[in-house]
Coordinates of C-alpha atoms in Angstrom, one line a residue:
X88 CA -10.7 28.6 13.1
X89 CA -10.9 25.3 15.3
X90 CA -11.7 22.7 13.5
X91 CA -15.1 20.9 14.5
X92 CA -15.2 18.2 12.7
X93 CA -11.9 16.6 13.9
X94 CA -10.7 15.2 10.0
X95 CA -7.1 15.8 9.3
X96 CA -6.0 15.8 5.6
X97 CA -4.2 12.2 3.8
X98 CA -1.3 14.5 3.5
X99 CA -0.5 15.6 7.1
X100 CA -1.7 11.8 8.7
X101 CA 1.1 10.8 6.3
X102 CA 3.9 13.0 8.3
X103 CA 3.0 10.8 11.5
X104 CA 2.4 7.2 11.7
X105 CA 0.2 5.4 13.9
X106 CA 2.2 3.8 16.2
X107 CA 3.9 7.4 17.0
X108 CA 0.8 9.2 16.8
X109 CA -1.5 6.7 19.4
X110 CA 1.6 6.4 21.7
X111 CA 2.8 10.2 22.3
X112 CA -1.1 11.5 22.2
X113 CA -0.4 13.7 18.9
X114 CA -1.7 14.8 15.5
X115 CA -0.4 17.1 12.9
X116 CA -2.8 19.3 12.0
X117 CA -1.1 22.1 10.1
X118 CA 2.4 22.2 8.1
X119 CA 3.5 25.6 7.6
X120 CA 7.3 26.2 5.6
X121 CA 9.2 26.0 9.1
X122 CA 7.1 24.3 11.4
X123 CA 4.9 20.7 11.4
X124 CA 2.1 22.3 14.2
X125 CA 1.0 19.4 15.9
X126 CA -1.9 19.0 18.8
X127 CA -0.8 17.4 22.2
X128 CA -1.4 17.8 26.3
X129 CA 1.9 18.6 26.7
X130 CA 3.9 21.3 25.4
X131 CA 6.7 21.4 27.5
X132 CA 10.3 21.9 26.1
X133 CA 11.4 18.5 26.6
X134 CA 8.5 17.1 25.2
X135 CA 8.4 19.2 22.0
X136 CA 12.8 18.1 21.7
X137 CA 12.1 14.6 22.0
X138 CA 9.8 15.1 19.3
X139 CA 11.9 17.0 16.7
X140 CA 14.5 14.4 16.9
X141 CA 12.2 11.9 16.4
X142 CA 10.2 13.1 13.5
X143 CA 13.4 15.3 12.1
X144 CA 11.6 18.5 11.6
X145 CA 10.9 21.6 13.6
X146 CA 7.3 21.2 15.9
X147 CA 5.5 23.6 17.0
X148 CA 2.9 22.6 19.3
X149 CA -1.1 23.2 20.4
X150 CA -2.3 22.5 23.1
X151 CA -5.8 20.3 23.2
X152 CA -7.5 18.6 25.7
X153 CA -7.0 14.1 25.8
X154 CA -10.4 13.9 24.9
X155 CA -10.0 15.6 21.9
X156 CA -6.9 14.2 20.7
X157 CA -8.4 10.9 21.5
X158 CA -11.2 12.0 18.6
X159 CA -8.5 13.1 16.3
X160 CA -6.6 10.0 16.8
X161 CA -9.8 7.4 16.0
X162 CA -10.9 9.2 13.5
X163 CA -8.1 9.5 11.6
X164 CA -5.9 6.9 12.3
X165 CA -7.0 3.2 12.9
X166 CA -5.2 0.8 15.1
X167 CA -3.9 -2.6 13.5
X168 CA -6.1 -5.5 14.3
X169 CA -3.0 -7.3 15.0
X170 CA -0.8 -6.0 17.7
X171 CA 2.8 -7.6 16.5
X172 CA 3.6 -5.7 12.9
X173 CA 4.4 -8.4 11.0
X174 CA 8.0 -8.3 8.8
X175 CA 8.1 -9.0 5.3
X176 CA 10.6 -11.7 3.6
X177 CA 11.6 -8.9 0.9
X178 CA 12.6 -5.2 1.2
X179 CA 10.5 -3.1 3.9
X180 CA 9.5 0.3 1.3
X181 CA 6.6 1.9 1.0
X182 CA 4.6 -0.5 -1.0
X183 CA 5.2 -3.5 1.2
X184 CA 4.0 -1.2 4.3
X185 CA 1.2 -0.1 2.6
X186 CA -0.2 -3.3 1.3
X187 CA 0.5 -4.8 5.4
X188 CA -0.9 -2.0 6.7
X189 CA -4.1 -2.5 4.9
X190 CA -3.9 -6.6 5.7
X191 CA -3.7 -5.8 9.3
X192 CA -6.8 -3.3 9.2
X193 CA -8.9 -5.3 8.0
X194 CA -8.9 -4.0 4.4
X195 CA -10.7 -5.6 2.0
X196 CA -9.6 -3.6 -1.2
X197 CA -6.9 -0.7 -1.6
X198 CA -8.0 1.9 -4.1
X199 CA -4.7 3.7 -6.2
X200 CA -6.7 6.6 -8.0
X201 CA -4.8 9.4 -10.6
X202 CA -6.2 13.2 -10.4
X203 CA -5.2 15.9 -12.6
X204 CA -2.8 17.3 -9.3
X205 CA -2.1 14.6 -7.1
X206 CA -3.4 10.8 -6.6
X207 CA -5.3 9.6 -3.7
X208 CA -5.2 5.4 -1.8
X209 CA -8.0 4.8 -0.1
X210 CA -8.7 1.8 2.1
X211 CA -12.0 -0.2 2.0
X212 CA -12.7 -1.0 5.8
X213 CA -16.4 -2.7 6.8
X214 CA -17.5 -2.2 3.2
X215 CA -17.1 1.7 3.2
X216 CA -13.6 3.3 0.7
X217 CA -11.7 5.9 3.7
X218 CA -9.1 7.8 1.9
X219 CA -4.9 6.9 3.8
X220 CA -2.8 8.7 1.4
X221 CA -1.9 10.8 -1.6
X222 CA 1.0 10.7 -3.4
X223 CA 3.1 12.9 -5.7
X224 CA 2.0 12.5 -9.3
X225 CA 5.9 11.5 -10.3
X226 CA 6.3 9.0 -7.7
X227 CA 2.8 7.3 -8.9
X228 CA 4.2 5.5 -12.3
X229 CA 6.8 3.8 -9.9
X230 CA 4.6 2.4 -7.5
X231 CA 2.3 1.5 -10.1
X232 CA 4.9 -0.2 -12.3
X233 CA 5.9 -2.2 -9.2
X234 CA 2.9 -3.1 -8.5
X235 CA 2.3 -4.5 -12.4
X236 CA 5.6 -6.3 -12.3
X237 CA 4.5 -8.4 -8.7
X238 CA 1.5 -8.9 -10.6
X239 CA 3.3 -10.5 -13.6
X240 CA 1.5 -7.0 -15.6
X241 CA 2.6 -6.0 -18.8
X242 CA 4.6 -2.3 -17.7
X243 CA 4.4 -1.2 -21.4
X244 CA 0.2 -1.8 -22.0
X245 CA -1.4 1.5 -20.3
X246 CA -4.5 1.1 -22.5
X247 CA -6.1 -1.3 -21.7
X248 CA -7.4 -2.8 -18.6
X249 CA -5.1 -5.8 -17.4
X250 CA -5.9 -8.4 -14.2
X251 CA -2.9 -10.4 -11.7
X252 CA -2.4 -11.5 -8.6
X253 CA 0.4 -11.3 -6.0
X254 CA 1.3 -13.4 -3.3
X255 CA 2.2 -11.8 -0.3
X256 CA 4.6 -14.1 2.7
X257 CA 5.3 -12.7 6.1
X258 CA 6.8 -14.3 9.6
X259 CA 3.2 -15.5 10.5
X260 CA 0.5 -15.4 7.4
X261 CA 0.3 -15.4 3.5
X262 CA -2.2 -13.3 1.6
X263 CA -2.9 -13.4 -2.0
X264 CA -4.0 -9.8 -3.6
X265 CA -5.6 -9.6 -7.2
X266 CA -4.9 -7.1 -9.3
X267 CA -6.5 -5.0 -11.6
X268 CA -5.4 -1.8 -13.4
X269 CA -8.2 0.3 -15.3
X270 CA -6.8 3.5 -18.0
X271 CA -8.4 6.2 -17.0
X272 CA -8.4 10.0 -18.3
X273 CA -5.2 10.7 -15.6
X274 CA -3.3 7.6 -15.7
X275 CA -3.9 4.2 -15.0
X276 CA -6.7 3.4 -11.7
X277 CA -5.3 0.0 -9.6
X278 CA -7.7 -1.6 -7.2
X279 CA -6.2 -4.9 -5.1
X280 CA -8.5 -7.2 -3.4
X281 CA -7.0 -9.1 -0.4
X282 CA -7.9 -12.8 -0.2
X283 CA -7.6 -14.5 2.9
X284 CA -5.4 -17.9 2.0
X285 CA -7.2 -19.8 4.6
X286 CA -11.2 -20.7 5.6
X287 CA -10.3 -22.8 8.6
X288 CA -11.8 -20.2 10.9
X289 CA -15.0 -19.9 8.8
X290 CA -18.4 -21.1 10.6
X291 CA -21.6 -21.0 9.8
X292 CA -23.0 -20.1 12.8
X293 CA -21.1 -17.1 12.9
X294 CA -22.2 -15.5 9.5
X295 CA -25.5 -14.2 10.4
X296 CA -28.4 -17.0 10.0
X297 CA -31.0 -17.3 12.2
X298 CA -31.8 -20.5 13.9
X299 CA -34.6 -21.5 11.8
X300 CA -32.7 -20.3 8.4
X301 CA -29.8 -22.5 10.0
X302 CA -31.3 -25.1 10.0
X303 CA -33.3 -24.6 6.7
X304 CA -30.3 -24.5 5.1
X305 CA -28.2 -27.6 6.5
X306 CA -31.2 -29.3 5.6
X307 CA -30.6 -28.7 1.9
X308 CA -27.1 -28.8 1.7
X309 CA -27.0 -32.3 3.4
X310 CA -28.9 -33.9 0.3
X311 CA -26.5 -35.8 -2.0
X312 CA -27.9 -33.8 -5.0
X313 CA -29.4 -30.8 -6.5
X314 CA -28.3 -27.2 -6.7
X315 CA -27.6 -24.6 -3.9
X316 CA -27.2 -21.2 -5.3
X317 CA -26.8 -17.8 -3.2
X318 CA -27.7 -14.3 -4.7
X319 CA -26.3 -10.7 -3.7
X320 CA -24.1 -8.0 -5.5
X321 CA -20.5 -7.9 -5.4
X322 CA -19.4 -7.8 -2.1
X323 CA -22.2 -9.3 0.0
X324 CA -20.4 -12.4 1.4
X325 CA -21.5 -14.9 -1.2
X326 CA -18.0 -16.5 -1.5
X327 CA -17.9 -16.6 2.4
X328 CA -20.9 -18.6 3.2
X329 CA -19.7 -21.0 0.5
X330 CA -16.5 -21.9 2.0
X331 CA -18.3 -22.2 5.0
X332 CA -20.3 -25.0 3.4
X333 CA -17.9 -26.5 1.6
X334 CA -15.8 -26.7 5.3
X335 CA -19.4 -28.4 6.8
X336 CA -19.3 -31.2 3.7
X337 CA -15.4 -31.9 3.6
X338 CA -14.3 -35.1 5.4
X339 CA -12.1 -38.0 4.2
X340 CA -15.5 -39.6 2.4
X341 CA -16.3 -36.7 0.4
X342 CA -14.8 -35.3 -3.6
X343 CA -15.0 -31.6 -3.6
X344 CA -13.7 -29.6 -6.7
X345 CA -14.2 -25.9 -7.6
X346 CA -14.1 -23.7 -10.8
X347 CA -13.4 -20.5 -9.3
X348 CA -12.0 -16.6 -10.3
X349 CA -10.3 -15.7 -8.6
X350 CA -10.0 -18.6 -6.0
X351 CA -10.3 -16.5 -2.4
X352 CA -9.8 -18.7 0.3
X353 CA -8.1 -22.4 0.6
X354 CA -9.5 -25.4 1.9
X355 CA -7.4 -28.7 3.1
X356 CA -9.1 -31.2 1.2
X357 CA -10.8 -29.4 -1.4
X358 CA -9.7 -29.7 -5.2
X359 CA -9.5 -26.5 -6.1
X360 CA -9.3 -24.7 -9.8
X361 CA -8.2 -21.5 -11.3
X362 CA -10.3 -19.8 -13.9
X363 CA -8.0 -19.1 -17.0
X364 CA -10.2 -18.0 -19.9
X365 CA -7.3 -16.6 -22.3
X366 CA -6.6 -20.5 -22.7
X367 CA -10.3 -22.0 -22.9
X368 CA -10.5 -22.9 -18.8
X369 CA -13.7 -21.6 -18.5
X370 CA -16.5 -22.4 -16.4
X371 CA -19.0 -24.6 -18.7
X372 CA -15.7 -26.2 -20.2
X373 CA -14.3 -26.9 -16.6
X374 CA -17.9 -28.5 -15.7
X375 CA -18.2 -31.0 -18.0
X376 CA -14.1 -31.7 -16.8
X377 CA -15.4 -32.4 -13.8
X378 CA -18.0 -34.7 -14.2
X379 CA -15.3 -37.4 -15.3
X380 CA -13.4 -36.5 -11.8
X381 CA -15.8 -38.6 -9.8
X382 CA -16.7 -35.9 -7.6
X383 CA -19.6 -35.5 -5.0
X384 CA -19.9 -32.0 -4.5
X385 CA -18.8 -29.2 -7.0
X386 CA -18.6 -25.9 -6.5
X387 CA -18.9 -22.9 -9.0
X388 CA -17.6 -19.7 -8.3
X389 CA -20.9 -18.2 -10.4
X390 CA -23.3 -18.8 -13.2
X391 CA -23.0 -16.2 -15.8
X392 CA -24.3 -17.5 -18.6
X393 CA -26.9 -20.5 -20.4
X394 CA -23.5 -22.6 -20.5
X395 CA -22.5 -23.1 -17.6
X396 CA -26.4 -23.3 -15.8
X397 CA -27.3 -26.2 -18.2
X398 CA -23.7 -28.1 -17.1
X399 CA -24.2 -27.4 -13.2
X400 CA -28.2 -29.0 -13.9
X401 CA -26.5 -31.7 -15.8
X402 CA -24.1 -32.2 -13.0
X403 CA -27.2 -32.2 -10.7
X404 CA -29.3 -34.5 -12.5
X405 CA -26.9 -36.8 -12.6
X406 CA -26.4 -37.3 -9.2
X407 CA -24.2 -34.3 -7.9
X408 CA -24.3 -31.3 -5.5
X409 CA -23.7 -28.2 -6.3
X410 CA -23.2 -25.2 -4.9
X411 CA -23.1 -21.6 -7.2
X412 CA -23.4 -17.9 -6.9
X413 CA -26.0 -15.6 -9.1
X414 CA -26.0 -12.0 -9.3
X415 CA -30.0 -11.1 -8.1
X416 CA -31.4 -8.8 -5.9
X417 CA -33.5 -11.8 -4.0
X418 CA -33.8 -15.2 -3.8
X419 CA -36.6 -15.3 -5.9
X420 CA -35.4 -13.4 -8.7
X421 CA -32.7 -16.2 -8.9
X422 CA -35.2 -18.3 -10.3
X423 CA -36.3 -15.9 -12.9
X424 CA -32.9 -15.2 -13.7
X425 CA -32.3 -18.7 -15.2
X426 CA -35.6 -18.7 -16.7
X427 CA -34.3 -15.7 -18.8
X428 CA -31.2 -17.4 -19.4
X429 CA -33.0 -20.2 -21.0
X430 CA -33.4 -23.0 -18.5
X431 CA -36.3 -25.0 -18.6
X432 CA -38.4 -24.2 -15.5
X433 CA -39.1 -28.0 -15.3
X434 CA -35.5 -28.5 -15.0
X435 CA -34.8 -25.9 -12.5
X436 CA -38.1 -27.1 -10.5
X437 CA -36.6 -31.1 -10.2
X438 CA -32.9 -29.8 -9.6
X439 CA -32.7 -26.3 -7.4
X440 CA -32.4 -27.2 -3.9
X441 CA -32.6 -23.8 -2.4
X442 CA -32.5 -20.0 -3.6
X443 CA -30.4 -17.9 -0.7
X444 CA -29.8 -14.1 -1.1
X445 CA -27.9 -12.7 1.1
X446 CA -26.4 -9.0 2.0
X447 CA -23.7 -7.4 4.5
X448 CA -25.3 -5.0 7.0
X449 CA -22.7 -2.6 9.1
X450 CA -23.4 -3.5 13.0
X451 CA -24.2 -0.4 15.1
X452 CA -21.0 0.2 17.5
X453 CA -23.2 -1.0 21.2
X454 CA -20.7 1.6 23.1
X455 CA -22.3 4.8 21.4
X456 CA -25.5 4.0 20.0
X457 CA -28.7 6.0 20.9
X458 CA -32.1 5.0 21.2
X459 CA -34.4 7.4 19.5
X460 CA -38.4 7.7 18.0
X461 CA -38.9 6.0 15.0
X462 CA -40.7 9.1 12.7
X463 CA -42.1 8.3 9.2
X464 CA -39.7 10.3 7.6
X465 CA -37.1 7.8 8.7
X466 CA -38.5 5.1 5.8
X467 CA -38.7 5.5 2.2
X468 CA -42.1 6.7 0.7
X469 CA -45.5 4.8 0.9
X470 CA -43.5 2.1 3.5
X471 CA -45.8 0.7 5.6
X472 CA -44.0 0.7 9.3
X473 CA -44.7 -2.7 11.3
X474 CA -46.9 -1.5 14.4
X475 CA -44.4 -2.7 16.8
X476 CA -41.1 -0.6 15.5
X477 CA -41.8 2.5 17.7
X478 CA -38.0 2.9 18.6
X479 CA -35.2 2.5 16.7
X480 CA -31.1 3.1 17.2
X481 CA -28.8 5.5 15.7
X482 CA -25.2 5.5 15.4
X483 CA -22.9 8.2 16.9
X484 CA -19.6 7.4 17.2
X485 CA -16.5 7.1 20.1
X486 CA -13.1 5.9 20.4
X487 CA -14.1 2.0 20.3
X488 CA -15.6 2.3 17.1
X489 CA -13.5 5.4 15.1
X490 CA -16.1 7.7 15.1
X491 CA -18.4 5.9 12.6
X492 CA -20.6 4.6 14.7
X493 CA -20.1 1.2 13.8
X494 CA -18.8 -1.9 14.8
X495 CA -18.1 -4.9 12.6
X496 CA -20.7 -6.7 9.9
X497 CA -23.0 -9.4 10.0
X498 CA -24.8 -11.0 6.8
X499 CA -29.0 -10.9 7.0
X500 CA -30.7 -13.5 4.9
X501 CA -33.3 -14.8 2.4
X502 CA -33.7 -18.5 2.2
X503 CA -35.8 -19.8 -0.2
X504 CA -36.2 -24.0 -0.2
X505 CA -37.6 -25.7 -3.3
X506 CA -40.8 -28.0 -1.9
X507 CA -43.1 -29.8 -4.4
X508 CA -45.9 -26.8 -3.4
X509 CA -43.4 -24.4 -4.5
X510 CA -42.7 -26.3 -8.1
X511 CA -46.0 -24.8 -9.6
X512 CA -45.0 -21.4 -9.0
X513 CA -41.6 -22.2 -10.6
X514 CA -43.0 -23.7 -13.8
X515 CA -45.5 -20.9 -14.1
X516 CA -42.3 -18.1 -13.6
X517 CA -44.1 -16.3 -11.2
X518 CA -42.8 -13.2 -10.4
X519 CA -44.5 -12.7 -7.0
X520 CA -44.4 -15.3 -4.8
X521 CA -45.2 -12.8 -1.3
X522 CA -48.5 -14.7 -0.3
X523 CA -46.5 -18.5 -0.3
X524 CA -43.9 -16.8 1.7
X525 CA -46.2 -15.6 3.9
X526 CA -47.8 -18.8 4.0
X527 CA -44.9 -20.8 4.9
X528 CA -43.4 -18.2 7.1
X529 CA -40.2 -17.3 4.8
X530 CA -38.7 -14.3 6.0
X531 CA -37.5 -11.9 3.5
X532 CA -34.3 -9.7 3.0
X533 CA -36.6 -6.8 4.7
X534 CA -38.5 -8.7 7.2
X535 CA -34.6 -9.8 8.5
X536 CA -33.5 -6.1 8.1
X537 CA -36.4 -4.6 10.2
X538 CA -35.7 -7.4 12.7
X539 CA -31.9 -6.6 13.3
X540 CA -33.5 -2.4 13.8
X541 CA -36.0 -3.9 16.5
X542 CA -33.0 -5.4 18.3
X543 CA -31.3 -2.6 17.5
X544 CA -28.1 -4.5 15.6
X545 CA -28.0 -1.7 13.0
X546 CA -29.5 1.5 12.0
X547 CA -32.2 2.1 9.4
X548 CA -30.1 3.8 7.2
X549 CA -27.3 0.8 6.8
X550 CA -30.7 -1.2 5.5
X551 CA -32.8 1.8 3.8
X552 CA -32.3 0.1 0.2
X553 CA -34.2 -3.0 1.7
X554 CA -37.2 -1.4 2.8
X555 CA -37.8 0.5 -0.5
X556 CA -40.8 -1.3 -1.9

């Protein structure tokens, strides 16, 4: 039976790369005990020779028309970001591919996950996990004790969870990947994150704030005290739009130190410091290091616990910036969140700067998207649809964007600044504050999300957990 929905298995996209695949116009579809069956234009004899000698197995070959094979080929392979593959300084085997293969996708994570019959790698690309490859069960112990040994990894512990970090060099970059392995019922789970080494190229402007919330927040950070701290869950571009701040504040004039784990991105000019808690380099221990460094601005990488909140408001009081992560749903709930920790509210009323939440929302691809009717069954129950969203965009998917229908991310947010009208409601721990945003015109996580649907920018559903009351 054709198949409709034009997905090809791990195991065959693994018999043909994508540089072979995009440049003769073919994809395996089939492997039978003599014959790799492939889908091409051409089936001539020459065609299908060339072929067997380059792939070193016998072809037989289907017929399909370009359009379709240009389907099969988005969809299943992606296309490097970077057209010149890159050559690494060490030996050129499977794992060195893979982890450059990923780099020059766009990958944020790779996924190495043990089954009871075979074990699967999966790619995270624009936030969402697409499964590249599976893999014998006996060769996954060797790839996974290679990986552990680049990661400086006990080989011999498979019971409990350890963390690393390789450095990667090519011809033309240098990544840093942090490692950490998980025992699970099948074996041991690996996930790598790839850090970019270098925030040179970070702006900004270019992250996702509107004009006003631009300038809100330039505002704030320009003061030579006080605390700047940005909410979202893992993942959300918290770390980014730090870096991009620090990069606004560092100049020759200017002290900058970080406490950070793991330490993502590198800054010329910035004092930057590993998180090592197995020897008592922690981030309240760190702090109060750093307050005999002289600096001006310090950053730290997040505030997870009374500690650490009570040294970055000492830092502040004293005359410092500084610039944090909390993990809150909203801007507002940051507040709370120290409360609960055990801040004083009069402390965090005199010394928070601004509260910024942020999240990542997948851009709608604008080759394929379709304008259609917004109906009510489009939004969560009892939400209340703004009278002037009658139209909305959905995605659909081509060649520019792989068939998902999307293109890219941008980051939506909530920017809440501290103002002496705003003190009361601190000290009193309010927990809704939706008639002094409305008041002073603060836009919310959802009023920004149900902006970028008017402009069509993305879909409802890629912002769906936003509009649920």
């Amino acid at each position: 039976m054709e198949n409709q929905t034009f997905q090809i298995s791990p195991s065959l996209i693994q018999k043909i790369d994508s540089e072979l695949a995009y440049h003769y116009k073919i994809v395996p579809i089939k492997e039978t005990e003599k014959h790799l069956v492939i889908k091409a234009e051409d089936d001539s004899l020459s065609f299908k020779q060339e072929l067997q000698v380059i792939l070193g197995h016998e072809i037989e070959i289907v017929t399909d028309s370009r359009e379709n094979i240009l389907k099969y080929l988005t969809l299943n392979y992606r296309k490097s970001q970077h057209k010149k593959q890159d050559d690494l300084h060490y030996s050129n085997d499977f794992l060195e591919k893979l982890l450059l293969t990923a780099k020059n996708l766009g990958s944020s994570d790779i996924h190495f996950e043990p089954y009871e019959h075979k074990c699967r790698i999966r790619f995270r690309l624009d936030g969402k996990l697409k499964e590249y490859f599976s893999i014998a069960l006996h060769e996954y112990p060797v790839i996974i004790n290679k990986l552990k040994i680049k990661a400086g990894l006990d080989i011999s512990e498979k019971r409990l969870p350890q963390d690393g970090r390789i450095t990667i060099k090519t011809n033309h970059t240098e990544f840093d990947i942090r490692v950490s392995t998980l025992p699970t019922l099948h074996g041991e789970k690996i996930v790598l994150r790839l850090l970019s080494k270098d925030a040179n190229h970070i702006q900004l402007e270019d992250l996702g704030f509107t004009q006003q919330e631009l300038k809100i927040y330039k505002e704030t950070i320009k003061r030579p005290n006080g605390i700047v701290l940005i909410s979202g869950p893992t993942g959300s571009g918290k770390t980014t739009t730090l870096y991009a701040t620090l990069k606004l504040l560092n100049d020759d004039k200017t002290n900058i130190v970080t406490i950070e784990d793991p330490i993502e991105y590198t800054l010329e000019g910035v004092n930057q410091v590993q998180l090592k808690e197995n020897i008592g380099l922690d981030f309240s221990s760190t702090l109060r290091t750093f307050l005999r460094q002289d600096p001006d601005v310090i950053m730290v990488g997040e505030i997870r616990d009374v500690k650490t909140a009570n040294m970055a408001i000492r830092a502040a009081l004293t005359g410092h910036l500084v610039l944090s992560t909390v993990h809150t749903n909203s801007a507002w709930a940051t507040v709370s969140r120290l409360i609960d920790m055990g801040v004083p509210p009069f402390l965090i009323a005199s010394t928070l700067n601004v509260s910024v939440a942020q999240r990542l929302v997948r851009n709608l691809c604008p080759t394929c998207k379709q304008e259609r009717p917004i109906g009510k069954e489009d939004f969560p129950l009892h939400f209340h649809k703004p009278k002037h969203l009658n139209m909305h965009y959905i995605p659909i998917g081509c060649n520019q964007c792989y068939h998902t229908g999307y293109l890219g991310r941008k980051a939506i947010y909530e920017i809440i600044p501290v103002s002496k009208s705003l003190t009361p409601h601190i000290k009193n721990n309010e927990l809704e504050i939706d008639s002094y945003l409305n008041a002073n015109k603060i836009k919310t996580l959802k009023d920004n999300a149900l902006e970028l649907i008017a402009e069509g920018i993305t879909s409802i559903e890629e912002v769906y957990a936003l509009l649920i009351d």
